[in-house]
XYZ file of C-alpha atoms in Angstrom:
548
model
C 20.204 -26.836 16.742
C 20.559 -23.106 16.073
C 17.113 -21.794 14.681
C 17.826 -19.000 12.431
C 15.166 -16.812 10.848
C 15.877 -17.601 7.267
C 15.406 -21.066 7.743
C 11.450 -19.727 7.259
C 9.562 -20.833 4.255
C 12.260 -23.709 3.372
C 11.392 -25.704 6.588
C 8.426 -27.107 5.053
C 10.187 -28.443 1.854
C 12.821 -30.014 3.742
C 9.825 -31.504 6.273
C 7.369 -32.766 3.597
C 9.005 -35.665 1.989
C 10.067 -37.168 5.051
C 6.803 -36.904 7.366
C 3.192 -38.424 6.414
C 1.981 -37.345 10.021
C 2.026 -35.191 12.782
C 5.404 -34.607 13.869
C 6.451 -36.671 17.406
C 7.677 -33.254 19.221
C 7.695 -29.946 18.827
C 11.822 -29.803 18.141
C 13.064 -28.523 15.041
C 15.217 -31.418 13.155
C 19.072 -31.537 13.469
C 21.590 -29.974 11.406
C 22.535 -32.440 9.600
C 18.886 -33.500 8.464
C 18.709 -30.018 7.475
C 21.717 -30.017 5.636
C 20.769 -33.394 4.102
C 16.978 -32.579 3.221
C 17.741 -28.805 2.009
C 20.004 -30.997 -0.446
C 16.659 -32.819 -1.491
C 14.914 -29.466 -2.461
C 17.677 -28.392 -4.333
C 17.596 -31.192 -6.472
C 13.589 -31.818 -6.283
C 12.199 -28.097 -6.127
C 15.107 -25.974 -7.927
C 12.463 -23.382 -8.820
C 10.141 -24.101 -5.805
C 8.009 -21.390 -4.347
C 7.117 -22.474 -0.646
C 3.932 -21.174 1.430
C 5.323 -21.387 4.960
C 2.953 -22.303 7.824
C 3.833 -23.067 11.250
C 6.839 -25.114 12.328
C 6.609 -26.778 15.537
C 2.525 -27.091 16.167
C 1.266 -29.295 13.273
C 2.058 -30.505 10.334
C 3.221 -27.475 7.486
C 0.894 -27.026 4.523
C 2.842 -27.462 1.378
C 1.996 -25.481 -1.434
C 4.765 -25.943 -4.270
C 4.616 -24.259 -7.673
C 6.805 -22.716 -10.400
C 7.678 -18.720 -9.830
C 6.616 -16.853 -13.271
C 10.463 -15.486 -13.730
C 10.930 -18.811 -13.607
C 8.611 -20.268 -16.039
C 9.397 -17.509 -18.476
C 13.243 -18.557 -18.454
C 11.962 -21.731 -18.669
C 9.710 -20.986 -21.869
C 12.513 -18.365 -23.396
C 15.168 -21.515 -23.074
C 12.693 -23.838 -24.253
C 12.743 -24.775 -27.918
C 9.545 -24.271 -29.912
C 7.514 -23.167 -26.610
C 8.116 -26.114 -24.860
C 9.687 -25.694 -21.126
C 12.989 -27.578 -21.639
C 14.077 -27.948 -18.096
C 10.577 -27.931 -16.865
C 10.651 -31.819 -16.936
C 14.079 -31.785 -14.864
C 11.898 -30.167 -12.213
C 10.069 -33.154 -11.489
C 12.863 -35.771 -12.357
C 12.109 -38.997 -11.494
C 8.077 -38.527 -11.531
C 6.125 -40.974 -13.409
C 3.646 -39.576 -16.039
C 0.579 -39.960 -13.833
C 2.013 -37.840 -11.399
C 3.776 -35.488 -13.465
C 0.228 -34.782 -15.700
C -1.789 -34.644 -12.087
C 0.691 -31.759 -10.957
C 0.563 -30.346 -14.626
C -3.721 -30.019 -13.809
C -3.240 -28.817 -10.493
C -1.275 -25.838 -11.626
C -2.905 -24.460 -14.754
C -6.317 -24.848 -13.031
C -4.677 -22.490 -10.039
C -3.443 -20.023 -12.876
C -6.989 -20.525 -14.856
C -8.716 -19.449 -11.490
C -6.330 -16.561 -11.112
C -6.788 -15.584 -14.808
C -10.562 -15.387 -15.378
C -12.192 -15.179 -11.788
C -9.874 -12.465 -10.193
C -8.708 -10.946 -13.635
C -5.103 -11.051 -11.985
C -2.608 -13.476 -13.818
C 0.674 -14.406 -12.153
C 2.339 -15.883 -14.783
C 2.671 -14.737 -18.555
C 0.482 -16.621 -21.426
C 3.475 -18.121 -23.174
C 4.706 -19.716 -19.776
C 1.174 -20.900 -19.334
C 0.679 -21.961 -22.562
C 3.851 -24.207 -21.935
C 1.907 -25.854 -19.518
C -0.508 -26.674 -21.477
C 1.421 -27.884 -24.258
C 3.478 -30.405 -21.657
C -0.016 -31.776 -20.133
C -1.167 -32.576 -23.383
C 1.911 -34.432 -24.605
C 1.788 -36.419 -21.591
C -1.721 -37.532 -21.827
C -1.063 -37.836 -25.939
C 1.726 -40.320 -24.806
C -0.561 -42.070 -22.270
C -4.198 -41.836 -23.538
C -5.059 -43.496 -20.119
C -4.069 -40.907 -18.135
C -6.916 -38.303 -19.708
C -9.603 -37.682 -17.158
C -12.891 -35.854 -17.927
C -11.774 -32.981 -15.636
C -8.553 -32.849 -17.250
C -7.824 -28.962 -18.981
C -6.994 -30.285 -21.666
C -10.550 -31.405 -22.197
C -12.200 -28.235 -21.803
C -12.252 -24.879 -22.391
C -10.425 -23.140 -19.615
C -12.294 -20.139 -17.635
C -14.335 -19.905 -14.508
C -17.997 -18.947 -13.959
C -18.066 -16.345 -10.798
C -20.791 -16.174 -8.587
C -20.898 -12.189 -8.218
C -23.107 -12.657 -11.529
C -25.488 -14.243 -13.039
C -24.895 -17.397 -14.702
C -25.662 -17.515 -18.542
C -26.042 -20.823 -20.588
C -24.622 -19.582 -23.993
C -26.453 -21.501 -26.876
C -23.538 -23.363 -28.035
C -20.329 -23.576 -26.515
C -17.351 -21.101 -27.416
C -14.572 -23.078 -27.825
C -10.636 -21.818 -27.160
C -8.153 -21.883 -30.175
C -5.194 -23.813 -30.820
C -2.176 -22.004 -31.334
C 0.984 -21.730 -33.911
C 3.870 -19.837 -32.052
C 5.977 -19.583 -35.003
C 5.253 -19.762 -38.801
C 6.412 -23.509 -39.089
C 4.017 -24.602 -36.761
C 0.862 -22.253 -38.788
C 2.782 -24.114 -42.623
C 1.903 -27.434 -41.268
C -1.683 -26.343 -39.766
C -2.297 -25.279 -43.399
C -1.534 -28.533 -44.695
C -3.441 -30.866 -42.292
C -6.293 -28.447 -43.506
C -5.383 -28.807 -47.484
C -5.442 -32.767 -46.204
C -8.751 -32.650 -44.958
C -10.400 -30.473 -47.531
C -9.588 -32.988 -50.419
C -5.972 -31.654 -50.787
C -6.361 -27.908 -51.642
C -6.100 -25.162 -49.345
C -9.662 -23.825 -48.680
C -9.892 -19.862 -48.994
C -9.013 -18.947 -44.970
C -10.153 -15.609 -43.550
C -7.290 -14.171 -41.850
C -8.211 -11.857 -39.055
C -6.274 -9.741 -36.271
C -6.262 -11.363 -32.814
C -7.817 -8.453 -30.456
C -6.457 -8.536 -26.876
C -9.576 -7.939 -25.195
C -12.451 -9.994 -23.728
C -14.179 -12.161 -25.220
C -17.895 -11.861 -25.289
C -21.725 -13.483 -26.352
C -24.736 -10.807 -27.210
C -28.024 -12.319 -27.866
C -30.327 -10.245 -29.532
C -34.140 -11.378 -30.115
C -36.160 -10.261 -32.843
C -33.387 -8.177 -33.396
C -33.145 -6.296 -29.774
C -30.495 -7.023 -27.998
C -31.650 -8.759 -24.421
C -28.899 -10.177 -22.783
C -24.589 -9.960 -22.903
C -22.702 -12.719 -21.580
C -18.814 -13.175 -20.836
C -16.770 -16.134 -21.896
C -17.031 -17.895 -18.237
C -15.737 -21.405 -18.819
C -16.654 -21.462 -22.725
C -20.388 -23.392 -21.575
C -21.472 -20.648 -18.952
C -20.673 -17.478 -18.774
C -21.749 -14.160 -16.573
C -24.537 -11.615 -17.573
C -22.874 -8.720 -17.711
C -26.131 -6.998 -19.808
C -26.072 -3.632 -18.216
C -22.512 -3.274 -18.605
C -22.462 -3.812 -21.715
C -24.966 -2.044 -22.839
C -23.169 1.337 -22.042
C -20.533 -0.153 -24.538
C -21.200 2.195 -27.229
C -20.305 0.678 -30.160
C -22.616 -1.919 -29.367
C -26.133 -2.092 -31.231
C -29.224 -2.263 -29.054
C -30.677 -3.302 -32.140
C -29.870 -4.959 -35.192
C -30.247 -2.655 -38.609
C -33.404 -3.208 -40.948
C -31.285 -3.744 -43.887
C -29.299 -6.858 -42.081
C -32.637 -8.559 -40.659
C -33.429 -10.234 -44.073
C -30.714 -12.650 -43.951
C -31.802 -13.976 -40.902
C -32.503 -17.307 -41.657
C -36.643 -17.850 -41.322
C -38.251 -18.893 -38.098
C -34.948 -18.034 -36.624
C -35.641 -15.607 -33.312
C -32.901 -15.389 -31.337
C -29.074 -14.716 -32.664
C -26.164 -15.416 -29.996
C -23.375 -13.310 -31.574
C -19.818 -12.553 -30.418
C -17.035 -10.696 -30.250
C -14.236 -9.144 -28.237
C -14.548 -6.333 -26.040
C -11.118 -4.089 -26.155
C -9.781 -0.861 -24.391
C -7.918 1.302 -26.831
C -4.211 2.006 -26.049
C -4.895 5.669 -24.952
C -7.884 5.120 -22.599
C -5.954 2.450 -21.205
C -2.734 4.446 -20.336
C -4.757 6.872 -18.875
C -6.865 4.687 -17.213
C -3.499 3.720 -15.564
C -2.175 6.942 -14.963
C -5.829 7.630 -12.799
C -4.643 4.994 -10.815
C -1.205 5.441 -9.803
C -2.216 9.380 -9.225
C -5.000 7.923 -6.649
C -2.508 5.203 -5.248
C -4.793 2.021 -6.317
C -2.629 -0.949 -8.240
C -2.348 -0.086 -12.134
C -3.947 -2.752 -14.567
C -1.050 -5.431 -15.876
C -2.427 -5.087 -19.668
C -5.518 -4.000 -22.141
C -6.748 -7.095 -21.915
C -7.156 -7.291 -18.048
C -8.354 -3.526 -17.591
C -11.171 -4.610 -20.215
C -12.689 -7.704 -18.579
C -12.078 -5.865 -15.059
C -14.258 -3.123 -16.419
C -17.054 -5.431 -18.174
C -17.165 -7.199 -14.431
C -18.027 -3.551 -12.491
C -20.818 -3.947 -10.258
C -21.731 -0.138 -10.702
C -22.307 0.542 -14.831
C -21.607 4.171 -14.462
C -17.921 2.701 -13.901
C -17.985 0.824 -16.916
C -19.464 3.308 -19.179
C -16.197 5.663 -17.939
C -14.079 2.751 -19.172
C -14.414 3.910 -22.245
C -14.524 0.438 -23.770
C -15.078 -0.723 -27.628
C -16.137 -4.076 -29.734
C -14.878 -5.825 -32.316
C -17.524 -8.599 -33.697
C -16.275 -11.682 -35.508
C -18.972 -14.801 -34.619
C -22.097 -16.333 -34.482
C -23.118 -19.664 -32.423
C -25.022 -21.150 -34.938
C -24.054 -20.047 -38.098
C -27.532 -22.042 -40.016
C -29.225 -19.374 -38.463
C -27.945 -16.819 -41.077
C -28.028 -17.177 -44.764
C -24.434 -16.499 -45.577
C -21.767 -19.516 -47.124
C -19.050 -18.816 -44.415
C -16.609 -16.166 -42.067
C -16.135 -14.015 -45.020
C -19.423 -12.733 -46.007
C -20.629 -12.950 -42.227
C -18.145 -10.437 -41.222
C -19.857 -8.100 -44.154
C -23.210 -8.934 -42.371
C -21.778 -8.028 -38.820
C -20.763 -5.000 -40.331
C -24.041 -3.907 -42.233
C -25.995 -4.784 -39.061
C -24.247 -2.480 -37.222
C -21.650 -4.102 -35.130
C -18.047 -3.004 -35.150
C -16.013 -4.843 -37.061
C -12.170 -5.240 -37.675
C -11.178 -3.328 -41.223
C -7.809 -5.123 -40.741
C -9.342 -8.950 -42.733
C -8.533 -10.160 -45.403
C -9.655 -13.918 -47.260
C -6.334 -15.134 -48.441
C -6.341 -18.614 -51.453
C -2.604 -19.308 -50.537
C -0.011 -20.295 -47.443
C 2.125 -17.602 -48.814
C -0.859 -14.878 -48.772
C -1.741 -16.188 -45.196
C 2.253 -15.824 -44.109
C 2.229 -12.426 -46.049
C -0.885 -11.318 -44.015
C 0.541 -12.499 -40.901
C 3.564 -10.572 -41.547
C 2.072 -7.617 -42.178
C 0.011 -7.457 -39.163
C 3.324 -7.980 -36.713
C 4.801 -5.022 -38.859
C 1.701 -2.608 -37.994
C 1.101 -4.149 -34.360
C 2.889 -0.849 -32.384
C 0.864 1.327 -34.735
C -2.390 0.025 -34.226
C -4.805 2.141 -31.364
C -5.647 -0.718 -29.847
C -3.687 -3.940 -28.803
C -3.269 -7.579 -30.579
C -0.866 -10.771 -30.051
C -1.342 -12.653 -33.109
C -3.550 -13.244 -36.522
C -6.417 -15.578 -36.193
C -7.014 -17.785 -39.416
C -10.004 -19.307 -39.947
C -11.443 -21.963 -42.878
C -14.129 -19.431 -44.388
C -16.724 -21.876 -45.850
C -19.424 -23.206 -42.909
C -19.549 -26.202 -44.818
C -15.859 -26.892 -44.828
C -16.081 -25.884 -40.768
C -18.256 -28.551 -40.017
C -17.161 -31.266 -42.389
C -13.379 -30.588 -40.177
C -15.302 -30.315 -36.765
C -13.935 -30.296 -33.329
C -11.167 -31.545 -30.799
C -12.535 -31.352 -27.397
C -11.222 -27.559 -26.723
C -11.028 -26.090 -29.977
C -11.885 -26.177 -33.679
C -9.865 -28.058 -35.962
C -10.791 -25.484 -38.787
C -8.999 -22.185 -37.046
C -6.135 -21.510 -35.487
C -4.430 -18.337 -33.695
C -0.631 -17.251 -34.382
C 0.622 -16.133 -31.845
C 3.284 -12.823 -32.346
C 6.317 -13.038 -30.194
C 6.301 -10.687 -27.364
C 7.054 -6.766 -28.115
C 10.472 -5.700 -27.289
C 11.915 -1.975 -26.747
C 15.134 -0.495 -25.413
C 15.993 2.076 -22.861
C 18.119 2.975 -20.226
C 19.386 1.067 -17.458
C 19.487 3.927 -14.779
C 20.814 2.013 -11.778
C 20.524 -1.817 -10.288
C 19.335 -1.544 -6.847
C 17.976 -4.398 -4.573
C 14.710 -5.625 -2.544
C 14.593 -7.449 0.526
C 11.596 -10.117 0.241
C 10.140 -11.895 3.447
C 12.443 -14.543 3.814
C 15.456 -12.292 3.657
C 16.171 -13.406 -0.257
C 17.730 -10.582 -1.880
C 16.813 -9.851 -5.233
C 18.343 -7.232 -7.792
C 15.926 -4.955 -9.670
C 16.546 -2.854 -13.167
C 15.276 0.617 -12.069
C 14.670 1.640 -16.215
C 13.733 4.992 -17.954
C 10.104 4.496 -18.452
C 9.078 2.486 -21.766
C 5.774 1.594 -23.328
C 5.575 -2.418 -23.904
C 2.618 -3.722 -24.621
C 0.129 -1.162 -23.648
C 1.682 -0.358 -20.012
C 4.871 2.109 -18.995
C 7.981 -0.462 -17.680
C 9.960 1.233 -15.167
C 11.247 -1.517 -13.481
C 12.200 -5.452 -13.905
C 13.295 -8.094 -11.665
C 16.765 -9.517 -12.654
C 16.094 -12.510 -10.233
C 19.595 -12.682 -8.901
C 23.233 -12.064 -9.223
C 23.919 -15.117 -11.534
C 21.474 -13.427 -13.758
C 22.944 -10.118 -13.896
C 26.051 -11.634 -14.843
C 24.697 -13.915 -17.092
C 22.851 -11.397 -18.681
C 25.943 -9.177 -18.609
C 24.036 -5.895 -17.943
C 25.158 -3.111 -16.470
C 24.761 0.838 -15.327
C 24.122 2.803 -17.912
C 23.766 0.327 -20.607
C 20.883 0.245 -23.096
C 19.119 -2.908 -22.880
C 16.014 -4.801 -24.334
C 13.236 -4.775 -22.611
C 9.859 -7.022 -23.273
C 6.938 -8.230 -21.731
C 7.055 -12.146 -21.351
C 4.067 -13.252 -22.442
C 2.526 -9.715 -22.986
C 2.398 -9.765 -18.826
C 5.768 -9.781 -17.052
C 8.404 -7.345 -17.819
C 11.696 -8.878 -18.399
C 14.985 -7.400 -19.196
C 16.749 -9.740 -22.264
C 20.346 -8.302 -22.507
C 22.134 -5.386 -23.600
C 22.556 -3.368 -26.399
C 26.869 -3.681 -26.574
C 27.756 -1.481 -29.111
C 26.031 1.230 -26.807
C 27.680 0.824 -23.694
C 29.219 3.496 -21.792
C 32.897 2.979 -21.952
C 34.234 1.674 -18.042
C 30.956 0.914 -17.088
C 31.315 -1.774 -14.030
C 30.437 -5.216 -13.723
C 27.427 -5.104 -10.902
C 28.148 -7.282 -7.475
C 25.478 -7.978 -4.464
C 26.362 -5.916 -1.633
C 28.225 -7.308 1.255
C 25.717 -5.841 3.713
C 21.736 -5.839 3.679
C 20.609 -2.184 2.160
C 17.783 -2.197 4.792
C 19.631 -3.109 8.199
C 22.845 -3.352 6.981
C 23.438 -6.415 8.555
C 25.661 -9.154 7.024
C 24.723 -10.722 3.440
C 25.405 -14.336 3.215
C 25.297 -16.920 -0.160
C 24.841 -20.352 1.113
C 27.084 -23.260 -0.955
C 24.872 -24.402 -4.229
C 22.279 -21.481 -3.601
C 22.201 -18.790 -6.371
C 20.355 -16.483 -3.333
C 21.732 -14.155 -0.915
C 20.102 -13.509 2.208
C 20.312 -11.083 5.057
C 19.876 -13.218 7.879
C 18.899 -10.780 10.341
C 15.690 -11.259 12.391
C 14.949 -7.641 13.196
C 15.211 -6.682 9.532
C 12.363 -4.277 8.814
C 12.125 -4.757 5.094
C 11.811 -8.555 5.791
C 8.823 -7.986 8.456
C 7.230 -5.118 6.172
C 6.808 -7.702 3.384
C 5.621 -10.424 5.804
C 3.180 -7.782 7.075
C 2.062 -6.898 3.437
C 1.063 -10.785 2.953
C -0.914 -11.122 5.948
C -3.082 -8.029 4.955
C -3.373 -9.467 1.745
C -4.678 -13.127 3.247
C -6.678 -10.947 5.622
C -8.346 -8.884 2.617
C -8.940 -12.267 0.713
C -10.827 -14.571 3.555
C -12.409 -10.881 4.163
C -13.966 -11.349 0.844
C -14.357 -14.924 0.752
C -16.735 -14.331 4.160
């Protein structure tokens, strides 16, 4: 058969279901079993991402997972977070093997997340995948495993630190995405405290780090990350250039320790403030090193510096909200330990308040997505919290969070601007894919000057254009993503946009295969193709460089 160069990278999909072994010969397979087995990953791996290895020598490693344009389509289509079409992915799939692939690929995007502080896909299309795993194994209780996400708190403990047992476990929080879903959290609470809504301390969700500081006879001694919510990393000298941190607790706070009590694990968020963090940025691109993606990940790649001089220049803050054990204080709940934070000397959020209603909790919640562009530093949602200790541990526990809080999660931040021109980039398999080249605009804490429109369907889909004005938002606080336009303020003739005929790199011939939504330049001396297949292997060279 004719070997062609694009064929790259989509071998393997069409080789996998049809080979257990070693193939018999080093041939490629015939046209037609192309033709019949590229139908097969159409209709098996429509949103397939495939890590090509070598075709004729041995067997191709497969490595198939969902693109994060893809899953944030997915979670913008899907109705009350859930990925609609997600499940049409894996049509056919019974629910053990369906919830096995669901592990698989949140524990690669948990590793991404916390050990290399670089996440590839946004929360909300991660938290989709979350929400499908645990309807699966809610459906079939005898598919939960011990090992399963769902039954812990996701993170990862690195090894460049040391490892910290934190004195009781921090635990992750459920979420509400919308306010229906926070109305009927509120009454399973009412249920379970007797049938009255117990006063809830409503608090603003800081997009930051999380973070444990032990202090002992009121010095602090040692500062732990998150890790994977059992074991964390001792990032003490870090932290201790934070410095709104206390190196030791204030006289006037020590008498409601609770007595014989020693040792306090406290915690908190650690945050970079909107203006440190554009500039922190702005440092970057001026010295050519990769800007941060958000607050949140400039924060907990600052806390994990090996040098503390480089962390102290971070110019990093606290906000503290928790204790581990709260019988080691005398206080009655959140509320008044939160005034205690605060006269010990911690920083603590202004922005609470202890609300006796759903409609003061809604109003609160409100509020706070009102004042969210305003604030100096950034948040995605109002945590709520059962104030009373007593009322926490009468309500206890699911296996990865507490059944007496619960975060609500603000929809992502969306701004307009300019659409300056559509031009296109030529990946390593020839695929080419329109970007929106925007006038810059701050979303969530970074500048967006550019956003994939994935491909022509899209554009047209979309219906944007030249010189419209479109909306412009951050999937998941991480992705940028242009949602439409604005069409009262369109330009008047402003042309519908078309691929080009011819590749914009070698100009060689574009071609759109029947039931493909891609074009492709097919040429094999393309030198955007090979710069981008050079840029991986540097990358895979840098990583086992660092692995060693």
């Amino acid at each position: 058969m004719l070997w062609k160069p694009w064929m790259k990278g989509r071998l393997i999909a069409v080789i996998f279901p049809f080979h257990t072994g070693k193939p018999q010969n080093d041939t490629l397979p015939d046209s037609a079993a192309v033709r019949d087995m590229n139908a097969f990953r159409r209709s098996h791996f429509r949103f397939a991402q495939v890590d090509f290895q070598s075709p004729l020598k041995q067997l191709p490693r497969l490595t198939v997972s969902l693109k994060p344009d893809a899953q944030d389509r997915m979670y913008d289509r899907g109705k009350r977070g859930i990925m609609a079409e997600q499940g049409n992915l894996f049509e056919g799939q019974d629910p053990a093997a369906r919830a096995e692939a669901l592990r698989r690929e949140i524990e690669h995007h948990s590793y991404q997340y916390y050990a290399l502080d670089a996440p590839t896909i946004s929360d909300a299309a991660f938290d989709s995948l979350m929400r499908e795993l645990r309807e699966i194994e809610a459906a079939h209780p005898e598919l939960v495993t011990a090992s399963s996400p769902t039954q812990r708190v996701g993170g990862y403990v690195g090894e460049q630190f040391a490892p910290v047992v934190h004195e009781r476990r921090m635990y992750s929080l459920d979420n509400a995405m919308d306010l229906d879903e926070l109305d009927e959290w509120m009454e399973r609470t009412a249920e379970a405290c007797g049938g009255a809504l117990p006063p809830l301390c409503c608090e603003l969700k800081i997009d930051g780090s999380s973070i444990a500081l032990t202090y002992e006879d009121g010095v602090l001694v040692r500062a732990a990350t998150r890790g994977d919510g059992t074991t964390g990393e001792d990032v003490t000298v870090n932290m201790r250039t934070v410095r709104d941190v206390p190196l030791r607790l204030r006289d006037e706070a020590r008498g409601a320790i609770a007595p014989g009590v020693e040792t306090l694990e406290l915690r908190g968020e650690v945050y970079m403030p909107k203006k440190s963090f554009e500039a922190l940025n702005a440092a970057a691109e001026e010295e050519g090193r990769a800007p941060f993606a958000n607050p949140r990940n400039a924060a907990a790649g600052s806390l994990r510096q090996k040098d503390p001089a480089v962390t102290k220049m971070r110019d990093l803050s606290t906000f503290m909200y928790a204790i581990a054990d709260d019988a080691a204080l005398e206080v009655e709940g959140q509320w008044e330990l939160l005034q205690w934070l605060r006269k010990a000397g911690f920083h603590v959020n202004p922005d609470v308040r202890l609300c006796t209603t759903a409609e003061e909790v809604r109003g609160f919640c409100r509020e706070c997505l009102d004042r969210r562009e305003s604030l100096p530093y950034e948040i995605d949602g109002v945590v709520v919290k059962v104030s009373s200790f007593v009322q926490q541990e009468a309500m206890g526990y699911t296996a990865r969070a507490p059944r007496w809080a619960i975060a609500f999660k603000f929809p992502p931040e969306e701004k307009t601007t300019i659409l300056r021109d559509i031009t296109v980039q030529v990946g390593r398999t020839g695929v080419l894919t329109p970007v929106a080249e925007l006038d810059p605009v701050v979303v969530a804490g970074s500048t967006v000057a550019r956003a994939t429109l994935h491909n022509e369907d899209e554009v047209h889909r979309k219906d944007v254009r030249v010189g419209d004005t479109v909306i412009v938002r951050k999937a998941g606080d991480v992705i940028p993503e242009v949602l439409g336009p604005v069409l009262s303020l369109r330009p008047e003739g402003a042309p519908t946009w078309h691929m080009p005929e011819r590749c914009p790199s070698c100009d060689s011939p574009v071609i759109r295969e029947e039931g493909e939504v891609a074009y492709r330049c097919i040429s094999i001396d393309c030198p955007a193709q090979a710069l981008e297949r050079r840029g991986i292997l540097s990358d895979r060279c840098e990583l086992n460089r660092q692995i060693k």
